Coordinates of C-alpha atoms and ligand atoms in Angstrom, one line a residue:
X23 CA 115.2 93.6 69.4
X24 CA 115.6 94.9 73.0
X25 CA 118.5 97.1 73.9
X26 CA 121.1 95.3 76.0
X27 CA 121.3 97.0 79.5
X28 CA 123.0 95.8 82.7
X29 CA 119.8 95.4 84.8
X30 CA 118.1 93.3 82.1
X31 CA 120.8 90.7 82.3
X32 CA 121.4 90.9 86.0
X33 CA 120.0 88.3 88.4
X34 CA 118.6 89.8 91.6
X35 CA 118.7 88.1 95.0
X36 CA 116.2 89.2 97.6
X37 CA 117.3 89.2 101.2
X38 CA 114.8 89.4 104.1
X39 CA 116.9 90.8 106.9
X40 CA 115.0 89.3 109.8
X41 CA 115.5 85.8 108.5
X42 CA 118.8 85.6 106.7
X43 CA 121.6 85.4 109.3
X44 CA 121.8 86.4 112.9
X45 CA 125.3 87.4 114.0
X46 CA 124.7 88.3 117.7
X47 CA 122.3 85.6 119.0
X48 CA 119.3 87.8 119.6
X49 CA 117.2 85.6 117.2
X50 CA 116.8 88.3 114.6
X51 CA 118.9 88.3 111.4
X52 CA 121.0 91.4 111.0
X53 CA 123.3 93.4 108.7
X54 CA 126.6 92.0 110.1
X55 CA 125.0 88.5 109.5
X56 CA 124.4 89.4 105.8
X57 CA 128.0 90.8 105.5
X58 CA 129.3 87.5 106.8
X59 CA 127.5 85.7 104.0
X60 CA 128.5 87.9 101.1
X61 CA 130.8 85.2 99.9
X62 CA 127.9 82.8 99.8
X63 CA 125.8 85.2 97.8
X64 CA 128.6 85.8 95.3
X65 CA 129.1 82.1 95.0
X66 CA 125.5 81.8 93.6
X67 CA 126.5 84.0 90.6
X68 CA 123.8 86.6 91.3
X69 CA 124.5 90.3 90.4
X70 CA 122.4 92.5 92.6
X71 CA 121.2 92.2 96.2
X72 CA 117.7 93.6 97.0
X73 CA 117.5 94.2 100.7
X74 CA 114.0 94.2 102.2
X75 CA 113.4 97.1 104.7
X76 CA 116.0 97.3 107.4
X77 CA 114.8 100.8 108.5
X78 CA 113.7 102.0 111.9
X79 CA 110.2 100.4 112.4
X80 CA 107.8 99.2 115.1
X81 CA 107.6 96.0 112.9
X82 CA 103.9 95.8 112.7
X83 CA 104.4 94.8 109.1
X84 CA 107.9 93.5 109.3
X85 CA 109.6 96.8 108.5
X86 CA 107.1 97.9 105.7
X87 CA 105.9 100.3 108.4
X88 CA 108.9 102.7 108.6
X89 CA 109.2 105.2 111.5
X90 CA 112.5 106.8 110.3
X91 CA 113.8 106.4 106.7
X92 CA 117.3 107.6 107.8
X93 CA 117.8 105.1 110.7
X94 CA 118.3 101.4 110.9
X95 CA 116.2 99.1 113.1
X96 CA 118.5 98.5 116.0
X97 CA 118.4 94.7 116.1
X98 CA 119.5 94.8 112.4
X99 CA 122.4 97.1 113.1
X100 CA 123.3 100.7 112.2
X101 CA 123.6 103.0 109.2
X102 CA 127.3 102.3 109.3
X103 CA 126.7 98.6 109.1
X104 CA 124.6 99.2 105.9
X105 CA 127.4 101.4 104.5
X106 CA 129.8 98.5 105.2
X107 CA 127.4 96.1 103.4
X108 CA 127.1 98.4 100.4
X109 CA 130.9 98.5 100.2
X110 CA 131.3 94.7 100.6
X111 CA 128.8 94.2 97.7
X112 CA 130.7 96.7 95.5
X113 CA 134.1 95.3 96.4
X114 CA 132.8 91.9 95.1
X115 CA 131.4 93.4 91.9
X116 CA 127.8 93.2 93.1
X117 CA 125.2 95.9 93.3
X118 CA 122.7 96.5 96.0
X119 CA 119.3 98.1 96.0
X120 CA 117.0 99.0 99.0
X121 CA 113.3 98.9 99.4
X122 CA 111.5 102.2 98.9
X123 CA 108.3 102.2 101.0
X124 CA 106.7 105.5 100.5
X125 CA 103.0 104.9 99.9
X126 CA 102.7 105.0 103.7
X127 CA 104.8 105.4 106.9
X128 CA 104.4 103.9 110.3
X129 CA 102.1 105.8 112.6
X130 CA 105.2 106.2 114.8
X131 CA 106.9 108.3 112.1
X132 CA 107.6 111.9 113.3
X133 CA 105.6 113.2 110.2
X134 CA 102.5 111.3 111.3
X135 CA 102.8 112.2 114.9
X136 CA 102.8 115.9 113.9
X137 CA 100.0 115.4 111.4
X138 CA 97.8 113.8 114.0
X139 CA 98.6 116.4 116.7
X140 CA 96.1 119.0 115.5
X141 CA 93.9 120.0 112.6
X142 CA 96.0 123.0 111.8
X143 CA 99.4 121.4 112.1
X144 CA 101.5 122.2 108.9
X145 CA 101.8 118.4 108.3
X146 CA 98.1 117.7 108.7
X147 CA 97.7 117.5 104.9
X148 CA 100.7 115.1 104.5
X149 CA 98.2 112.2 105.3
X150 CA 94.5 111.8 104.4
X151 CA 92.2 113.1 107.1
X152 CA 88.4 113.1 106.8
X153 CA 85.5 113.8 109.0
X154 CA 83.0 111.1 110.1
X155 CA 79.7 110.4 108.5
X156 CA 76.6 109.4 110.4
X157 CA 73.8 107.0 109.5
X158 CA 70.1 107.8 110.1
X159 CA 70.4 106.5 113.6
X160 CA 73.3 108.7 114.4
X161 CA 75.9 106.0 114.3
X162 CA 79.4 107.2 113.3
X163 CA 80.6 105.8 110.0
X164 CA 84.0 106.1 108.2
X165 CA 84.2 108.4 105.2
X166 CA 84.1 105.5 102.7
X167 CA 83.3 101.8 102.7
X168 CA 86.7 100.6 101.4
X169 CA 88.2 97.3 102.5
X170 CA 91.9 97.3 103.4
X171 CA 94.5 94.6 102.5
X172 CA 94.8 93.1 105.9
X173 CA 91.1 92.6 106.6
X174 CA 88.9 95.4 108.0
X175 CA 88.4 98.9 106.6
X176 CA 90.8 101.6 105.4
X177 CA 89.9 104.3 107.9
X178 CA 90.8 104.6 111.5
X179 CA 89.2 107.1 113.9
X180 CA 91.6 109.4 115.8
X181 CA 90.2 110.4 119.2
X182 CA 92.3 113.4 119.6
X183 CA 91.3 115.4 116.5
X184 CA 88.1 113.5 115.9
X185 CA 88.7 112.6 112.3
X186 CA 89.5 109.4 110.3
X187 CA 92.8 108.8 108.6
X188 CA 93.3 106.5 105.6
X189 CA 95.4 103.3 105.5
X190 CA 95.4 100.7 102.7
X191 CA 97.3 98.3 104.9
X192 CA 97.4 98.0 108.7
X193 CA 96.0 100.9 110.8
X194 CA 99.6 101.5 111.9
X195 CA 100.5 102.3 108.3
X196 CA 98.8 105.6 107.4
X197 CA 98.9 106.5 103.7
X198 CA 101.0 109.5 102.7
X199 CA 99.3 112.3 100.7
X200 CA 101.3 112.6 97.5
X201 CA 99.0 115.5 96.4
X202 CA 100.9 117.7 98.9
X203 CA 104.1 118.9 97.2
X204 CA 106.0 119.4 100.5
X205 CA 105.2 115.9 101.4
X206 CA 106.6 114.6 98.1
X207 CA 109.8 116.6 98.5
X208 CA 110.3 115.3 102.0
X209 CA 109.9 111.7 100.8
X210 CA 112.4 112.3 98.0
X211 CA 115.0 113.7 100.4
X212 CA 114.6 111.4 103.3
X213 CA 113.7 108.0 101.8
X214 CA 115.6 108.4 98.5
X215 CA 118.5 110.9 98.5
X216 CA 119.7 109.9 101.9
X217 CA 120.5 106.4 100.7
X218 CA 121.4 107.2 97.1
X219 CA 124.1 109.5 98.6
X220 CA 125.4 106.4 100.4
X221 CA 126.0 104.7 97.2
X222 CA 123.1 102.3 96.7
X223 CA 122.4 101.2 93.1
X224 CA 118.7 101.7 93.0
X225 CA 115.4 100.8 94.6
X226 CA 112.7 98.1 94.6
X227 CA 109.7 100.4 94.8
X228 CA 106.9 99.2 97.1
X229 CA 103.3 99.5 96.1
X230 CA 104.3 101.9 93.4
X231 CA 100.9 102.3 91.7
X232 CA 99.0 103.5 94.8
X233 CA 100.5 106.9 95.4
X234 CA 97.6 108.6 93.5
X235 CA 94.1 108.2 94.8
X236 CA 90.7 109.4 93.6
X237 CA 90.7 112.1 96.2
X238 CA 87.0 112.9 96.4
X239 CA 86.8 109.4 97.8
X240 CA 83.5 108.1 96.5
X241 CA 81.9 105.1 98.1
X242 CA 82.7 101.7 96.4
X243 CA 79.7 99.9 94.8
X244 CA 78.3 97.2 97.1
X245 CA 79.4 93.8 95.8
X246 CA 79.0 92.0 99.1
X247 CA 75.7 93.0 100.8
X248 CA 76.7 91.1 104.0
X249 CA 79.4 93.5 105.0
X250 CA 79.9 97.3 105.2
X251 CA 83.4 97.2 103.7
X252 CA 83.8 96.6 99.9
X253 CA 86.6 96.1 97.5
X254 CA 87.6 99.5 96.2
X255 CA 90.9 99.3 94.4
X256 CA 89.6 101.4 91.5
X257 CA 89.7 104.4 93.9
X258 CA 93.2 104.0 95.2
X259 CA 95.2 102.2 92.6
X260 CA 96.6 103.5 89.3
X261 CA 95.0 106.8 90.2
X262 CA 94.7 110.0 88.0
X263 CA 98.1 111.5 88.9
X264 CA 100.2 108.3 89.3
X265 CA 102.3 108.8 86.1
X266 CA 103.0 112.4 86.9
X267 CA 104.2 111.5 90.4
X268 CA 106.5 108.7 89.2
X269 CA 107.9 110.9 86.4
X270 CA 108.7 113.6 88.9
X271 CA 110.5 111.1 91.2
X272 CA 112.5 109.9 88.3
X273 CA 113.4 113.3 86.9
X274 CA 114.1 115.1 90.2
X275 CA 116.0 112.3 92.0
X276 CA 116.7 109.0 90.2
X277 CA 118.0 110.3 87.0
X278 CA 120.7 112.3 88.8
X279 CA 122.4 109.1 90.3
X280 CA 124.7 106.5 89.0
X281 CA 125.6 103.0 90.2
X282 CA 129.0 102.4 91.8
X283 CA 130.3 101.5 88.3
X284 CA 128.9 104.5 86.6
X285 CA 125.6 103.1 85.1
X286 CA 122.1 104.4 85.5
X287 CA 120.6 103.3 88.8
X288 CA 117.8 100.7 88.6
X289 CA 114.2 100.6 89.7
X290 CA 111.8 97.8 89.9
X291 CA 108.3 98.7 91.0
X292 CA 105.7 96.5 92.7
X293 CA 102.7 96.7 90.5
X294 CA 100.0 94.7 92.3
X295 CA 96.5 94.8 91.0
X296 CA 98.2 94.8 87.7
X297 CA 96.5 96.7 84.9
X298 CA 96.3 95.2 81.4
X299 CA 99.5 95.1 79.3
X300 CA 99.1 98.6 77.7
X301 CA 98.5 99.9 81.2
X302 CA 101.7 98.2 82.5
X303 CA 103.7 99.5 79.5
X304 CA 103.0 103.1 80.6
X305 CA 105.1 102.4 83.8
X306 CA 108.0 100.6 82.1
X307 CA 108.3 102.0 78.6
X308 CA 111.8 103.5 78.3
X309 CA 110.6 106.7 76.7
X310 CA 108.1 107.4 79.6
X311 CA 111.1 107.7 82.0
X312 CA 109.3 106.2 85.0
X313 CA 110.4 102.8 86.1
X314 CA 112.8 100.3 84.5
X315 CA 110.6 97.3 85.3
X316 CA 107.8 96.1 87.5
X317 CA 106.6 92.9 89.1
X318 CA 103.3 91.6 87.9
X319 CA 101.6 89.2 90.4
X320 CA 99.4 87.0 88.2
X321 CA 101.7 84.0 88.9
X322 CA 101.7 84.4 92.6
X323 CA 97.9 85.0 92.5
X324 CA 97.4 81.4 91.3
X325 CA 95.4 79.7 94.0
X326 CA 94.2 82.9 95.6
X327 CA 90.5 83.2 96.1
X328 CA 88.2 85.8 94.5
X329 CA 89.1 89.4 95.1
X330 CA 91.4 90.2 97.9
X331 CA 88.8 89.6 100.6
X332 CA 89.0 85.9 99.8
X333 CA 92.7 85.8 99.1
X334 CA 93.2 82.8 101.5
X335 CA 90.1 80.9 100.4
X336 CA 92.1 78.6 98.1
X337 CA 90.9 78.3 94.5
X338 CA 92.4 75.4 92.5
X339 CA 94.2 76.4 89.3
X340 CA 95.4 74.5 86.2
X341 CA 98.6 74.3 84.3
X342 CA 97.1 75.8 81.1
X343 CA 96.1 78.8 83.2
X344 CA 99.6 79.2 84.5
X345 CA 101.0 78.9 80.9
X346 CA 98.8 81.7 79.7
X347 CA 100.0 84.0 82.4
X348 CA 103.6 83.3 81.5
X349 CA 102.9 83.8 77.9
X350 CA 101.1 87.1 78.6
X351 CA 104.0 88.7 80.4
X352 CA 106.7 87.0 78.2
X353 CA 105.2 88.4 75.0
X354 CA 103.9 91.8 76.2
X355 CA 107.3 93.5 75.7
X356 CA 107.6 92.3 72.1
X357 CA 107.8 95.3 69.7
X358 CA 108.0 97.7 72.6
X359 CA 110.6 99.5 74.6
X360 CA 109.4 98.1 77.9
X361 CA 110.8 95.2 80.0
X362 CA 109.5 92.4 82.2
X363 CA 110.5 90.5 85.3
X364 CA 110.6 86.8 86.1
X365 CA 110.0 85.4 89.6
X366 CA 107.8 83.1 91.5
X367 CA 108.8 83.8 95.1
X368 CA 109.2 86.7 97.4
X369 CA 108.6 87.6 101.0
X370 CA 104.8 87.9 100.4
X371 CA 104.2 84.3 99.2
X372 CA 104.4 80.7 99.9
X373 CA 107.4 78.7 98.6
X374 CA 107.3 77.9 94.9
X375 CA 108.1 74.2 95.4
X376 CA 105.1 73.8 97.7
X377 CA 102.8 75.9 95.5
X378 CA 103.6 75.1 91.9
X379 CA 105.1 71.5 92.1
X380 CA 105.4 69.1 95.0
X381 CA 107.1 69.4 98.4
X382 CA 106.7 65.8 99.3
X383 CA 110.0 64.2 100.4
X384 CA 110.1 62.1 97.2
X385 CA 109.6 65.0 94.7
X386 CA 110.7 68.2 96.3
X387 CA 114.3 68.3 95.0
X388 CA 113.2 67.3 91.5
X389 CA 110.5 70.0 91.7
X390 CA 113.0 72.7 92.7
X391 CA 115.4 71.8 89.9
X392 CA 112.6 71.9 87.3
X393 CA 111.4 75.3 88.6
X394 CA 114.9 76.6 88.3
X395 CA 114.9 75.8 84.6
X396 CA 111.5 77.4 84.3
X397 CA 112.8 80.7 85.7
X398 CA 116.2 80.8 84.2
X399 CA 115.1 80.3 80.6
X400 CA 112.5 83.1 80.6
X401 CA 113.0 86.5 79.0
X402 CA 113.2 89.4 81.5
X403 CA 115.1 90.1 84.7
X404 CA 115.1 87.2 87.1
X405 CA 114.5 87.7 90.8
X406 CA 115.4 85.0 93.3
X407 CA 114.3 85.0 96.9
X408 CA 116.6 83.8 99.7
X409 CA 116.3 80.0 100.2
X410 CA 114.8 79.4 96.8
X411 CA 118.2 78.3 95.6
X412 CA 118.2 75.4 98.2
X413 CA 114.6 74.5 97.6
X414 CA 113.2 75.6 100.9
X415 CA 109.6 74.6 101.3
X416 CA 106.5 75.8 103.2
X417 CA 106.2 75.3 106.9
X418 CA 104.7 71.9 107.8
X419 CA 100.9 71.6 107.9
X420 CA 101.1 70.5 111.5
X421 CA 102.1 73.9 112.6
X422 CA 99.3 75.7 114.4
X423 CA 98.1 79.3 113.7
X424 CA 100.3 80.5 116.7
X425 CA 103.4 79.9 114.6
X426 CA 102.2 82.4 112.0
X427 CA 103.5 85.8 112.8
X428 CA 102.4 87.9 109.9
X429 CA 99.8 90.6 110.5
X430 CA 97.9 89.5 107.3
X431 CA 97.7 85.9 108.3
X432 CA 96.7 86.8 111.8
X433 CA 94.0 89.2 110.7
X434 CA 92.5 86.8 108.1
X435 CA 92.5 84.1 110.7
X436 CA 90.7 86.2 113.3
X437 CA 88.2 87.3 110.6
X438 CA 87.6 83.7 109.7
X439 CA 87.0 82.7 113.3
X440 CA 84.4 85.5 113.5
X441 CA 82.7 84.6 110.3
X442 CA 82.6 80.9 111.1
X443 CA 80.4 81.6 114.1
X444 CA 78.4 84.6 113.0
X445 CA 74.8 83.8 114.0
X446 CA 72.5 83.4 111.0
X447 CA 75.1 84.5 108.5
X448 CA 77.6 81.9 109.8
X449 CA 80.1 80.4 107.3
X450 CA 81.0 77.3 109.4
X451 CA 83.7 75.9 107.2
X452 CA 85.5 79.2 106.7
X453 CA 88.0 78.6 109.5
X454 CA 89.1 75.3 107.9
X455 CA 89.2 76.8 104.4
X456 CA 91.3 79.8 105.5
X457 CA 93.7 77.6 107.4
X458 CA 94.1 75.5 104.4
X459 CA 94.8 78.6 102.3
X460 CA 97.3 79.9 104.8
X461 CA 99.1 76.5 104.7
X462 CA 99.6 77.0 101.0
X463 CA 99.9 80.8 100.5
X464 CA 100.7 82.6 103.8
X465 CA 103.4 85.2 103.6
X466 CA 104.9 83.5 106.7
X467 CA 106.3 80.5 104.7
X468 CA 109.0 82.6 103.0
X469 CA 109.9 84.2 106.3
X470 CA 111.2 81.1 108.1
X471 CA 114.9 81.4 109.1
X472 CA 117.3 80.6 106.3
X473 CA 118.5 77.0 106.5
X474 CA 122.3 77.3 106.6
X475 CA 123.4 73.9 108.0
X476 CA 122.3 71.0 110.1
X477 CA 123.3 72.5 113.5
X478 CA 120.7 73.8 115.9
X479 CA 118.3 76.3 114.4
X480 CA 119.7 75.5 111.0
X481 CA 122.8 77.6 111.8
X482 CA 120.6 80.8 111.6
X483 CA 121.1 81.9 115.2
X484 CA 122.6 80.7 118.4
X485 CA 119.6 82.2 120.3
X486 CA 115.9 81.7 120.0
X487 CA 114.8 82.5 116.4
X488 CA 112.0 85.2 116.1
X489 CA 110.2 82.7 113.9
X490 CA 110.3 78.9 114.2
X491 CA 112.9 77.1 112.1
X492 CA 111.6 74.5 109.6
X493 CA 111.5 71.0 111.1
X494 CA 113.3 69.7 108.0
X495 CA 116.5 71.8 108.2
X496 CA 118.7 68.7 108.5
X497 CA 117.4 67.5 105.2
X498 CA 117.3 70.9 103.4
X499 CA 120.3 73.2 104.1
X500 CA 122.9 75.1 102.2
X501 CA 126.0 73.5 103.7
X502 CA 125.1 69.9 102.7
X503 CA 124.0 71.1 99.3
X504 CA 127.2 73.0 98.7
X505 CA 129.2 69.7 98.9
X506 CA 126.9 67.8 96.5
X507 CA 127.3 68.3 92.8
X508 CA 123.6 67.5 91.8
X509 CA 122.0 69.3 94.8
X510 CA 119.3 71.9 94.2
X511 CA 121.9 74.6 95.1
X512 CA 124.5 73.3 92.6
X513 CA 121.8 73.1 90.0
X514 CA 120.7 76.6 90.5
X515 CA 124.3 77.8 90.1
X516 CA 124.6 75.8 86.9
X517 CA 121.4 77.3 85.5
X518 CA 122.5 80.8 86.4
X519 CA 125.7 80.1 84.5
X520 CA 123.9 78.7 81.5
X521 CA 121.5 81.7 81.5
X522 CA 124.5 84.0 81.2
X523 CA 126.4 81.9 78.6
X524 CA 123.3 81.9 76.4
X525 CA 121.9 85.3 77.4
X526 CA 120.8 86.3 74.0
X527 CA 118.2 83.6 73.8
X528 CA 117.3 83.2 77.5
X529 CA 117.4 86.9 78.7
X530 CA 116.3 88.6 75.4
X531 CA 114.7 86.0 73.2
X532 CA 111.2 85.9 71.9
X533 CA 108.8 83.4 73.6
X534 CA 106.4 81.0 71.9
X535 CA 104.1 78.7 73.9
X536 CA 103.8 75.3 72.2
X537 CA 101.4 73.2 74.2
X538 CA 98.6 75.6 75.4
X539 CA 96.1 73.0 76.6
X540 CA 98.3 70.2 77.8
X541 CA 97.6 69.8 81.5
X542 CA 100.8 67.9 82.3
X543 CA 103.7 69.5 80.5
X544 CA 104.8 73.1 79.7
X545 CA 106.8 73.3 76.5
X546 CA 108.0 76.6 75.0
X547 CA 110.4 77.9 72.5
X548 CA 112.8 80.7 72.8
X549 CA 114.3 82.4 69.8
X550 CA 117.0 85.0 69.1
X551 CA 118.5 85.6 65.7
X552 CA 120.0 82.2 64.8
X553 CA 119.7 80.8 68.3
X554 CA 116.7 78.6 69.2
X555 CA 116.0 76.8 72.4
X556 CA 113.1 74.5 73.4
X557 CA 112.2 74.1 77.1
X558 CA 110.2 71.1 78.3
X559 CA 108.9 70.9 81.8
X560 CA 107.0 68.1 83.4
X561 CA 104.7 69.4 86.1
X562 CA 103.4 66.0 87.2
X563 CA 104.6 62.9 89.2
X564 CA 104.1 60.7 86.2
X565 CA 106.2 60.1 83.1
X566 CA 105.4 62.3 80.2
X567 CA 106.4 62.3 76.5
X568 CA 109.5 64.3 75.5
X569 CA 109.1 66.9 72.8
X570 CA 108.7 65.4 69.4
X571 CA 111.6 64.7 67.1
X572 CA 110.4 67.4 64.7
X573 CA 110.4 70.0 67.4
X574 CA 114.0 69.5 68.5
X575 CA 115.4 68.6 65.1
X576 CA 118.9 70.0 64.8
X577 CA 119.1 70.6 68.5
X578 CA 121.1 69.0 71.3
X579 CA 120.1 68.6 75.0
X580 CA 121.8 71.5 76.8
X581 CA 120.7 70.3 80.2
X582 CA 118.2 68.2 82.1
X583 CA 117.3 68.5 85.7
X584 CA 117.8 64.8 86.0
X585 CA 121.4 63.4 86.1
X586 CA 120.3 60.3 84.1
X587 CA 117.7 61.1 81.4
X588 CA 115.6 58.4 79.7
X589 CA 114.9 58.3 76.0
X590 CA 111.4 59.3 75.0
X591 CA 110.2 60.3 78.5
X592 CA 110.3 63.2 80.8
X593 CA 110.6 61.8 84.3
X594 CA 108.5 63.2 87.2
X595 CA 109.1 66.9 87.4
X596 CA 111.9 66.7 84.9
X597 CA 112.9 69.8 83.1
X598 CA 114.9 69.9 79.9
X599 CA 116.5 72.5 77.7
X600 CA 117.4 71.8 74.1
X601 CA 119.4 74.2 72.0
X602 CA 120.4 74.4 68.3
X603 CA 124.0 73.8 67.4
Ligands
TEU29 O1 103.1 94.5 99.3 C1 102.1 95.2 98.6 C2 100.9 94.4 98.2 O2 99.9 95.1 98.0 C3 100.8 93.0 97.8 O3 101.5 92.8 96.6 C4 101.2 92.0 98.8 O4 100.9 90.8 98.2 C5 100.6 92.0 100.2 O5 101.0 90.7 100.6 C6 99.2 92.2 100.3 O6 98.4 91.1 100.5 C7 104.1 95.3 99.9 C8 105.1 94.5 100.6 O7 105.7 93.6 99.7 C9 104.4 93.8 101.8 O8 105.2 93.0 102.5 C10 103.8 94.8 102.6 O9 103.0 94.3 103.6 C11 103.0 95.9 101.9 O10 103.6 96.3 100.7 C12 102.7 97.1 102.7 O11 103.8 97.9 102.8

């Protein structure tokens, strides 16, 4: 049995500051806007706010490119505003964590400016600098052939000192060199201690498995002979010193801090390119003293194409595949001292209703309610993303590429345009395929302004929003749903309450998948001591059979996502929870 701890039972609510609530009409969300909505957040029944980066930043990657850890991006407010928000959360019995983005900084961070200023600058070694290579014709080549996340290679040439620097993401996001002890100490003081001293309750730790690289930087094997750059995650992810670094961070900094109510602070790491379960356990096993929990991304990878070079070349997936993923991460903690997380949205993904069910006018609300049951009955710590609780959906397909603002979407699109018209090697349908993939999976969909009400710009701003507001905000918004007892919003609140009332079985229970190969329904059992629950989810627009009598013998229907259930059938996208007496 798993030890009961506050952060295992807590429900986290992620806020993306640019898109939550604008208080001053400049079209960007801000901290005072969030403060004005603390009552709303409380009303959901969530326990912890995770605030995405609000730090000083040129916003090449929406704040994941930080130029000063100890300052706040001016359109978002000030450090004092964040202190007020921390206090407002605590006064309402809620905790708040910040994003810790320390695999890289912005190229506008003072550390990088110094590092790039000369080869003998004391901070030269705080980033990865390498000389060029030359091919047999004397053409300059980067030190390795690695492909970066946002299309293109991982090395950018610096004219001034005539060397390349490493960046796994945009070229404006140079990777910090964790091998350098002074660099690590500076990260701990500036990015961590500064904010922990202001009373935050923990961190969501960005790209946590990439701090340690294979530092002799071998070339990656050539898997795609048509291009120079190649997938190379084995050289920069889960590297040789990664566990040593995370242990140090925990021991030197995190373990010395408590939440506002005197408990250990919490960490949730972003573990993309997830290793196998034993590999994950090394990060989250309590006795390892590294991280409390991590995000695994298998669920949000459903639909993504092969490798990350083809991320947006949509690959169809099946319900049995999804069920196996859920089963894998639900059961991996059994018999261990590790923990898991439950989520299907964040700021890097399309909306769950659009991706995993149906966002058509007829089915989108039923879909959102069914997905709420799916999340709230799983073992682990639940993370919700702003707008999920009102069933926000992807941007309409009619929107052109110019409405997409994300550096990743833009770069993949430009690459597709190039590859569609590439002489003999042309891939003429690539443009269409990538656009289709972006319509389903682009990171932009989750970044649309929050739909507060049916007034202009969905009540998000009185000015011009930095990103276009969804066309359907009059149909999907928080204010209308607040007044309606069976709305998606009301249903989410209800499911959050039920999760807490039955926390043994839902938060801590063991998981058993019951219908592995069924392509229409997802039925599973949760179990904790004398408590048993059966969850049945219909992932189709057709009627499906309910669980058999034998399966729910001795149980009652705790809830359905439909107000009126029908005997013997699950209605389209219906979800049900049965529980024993
Ligand atoms: O994402 C890290 C990351 O590697 C992926 O999980 C993510 O899916 C990304 O979209 C790459 O395709 C984190 C942040 O969540 C993301 O917003 C940032 O762009 C990234 O780090 C760089 O800081």
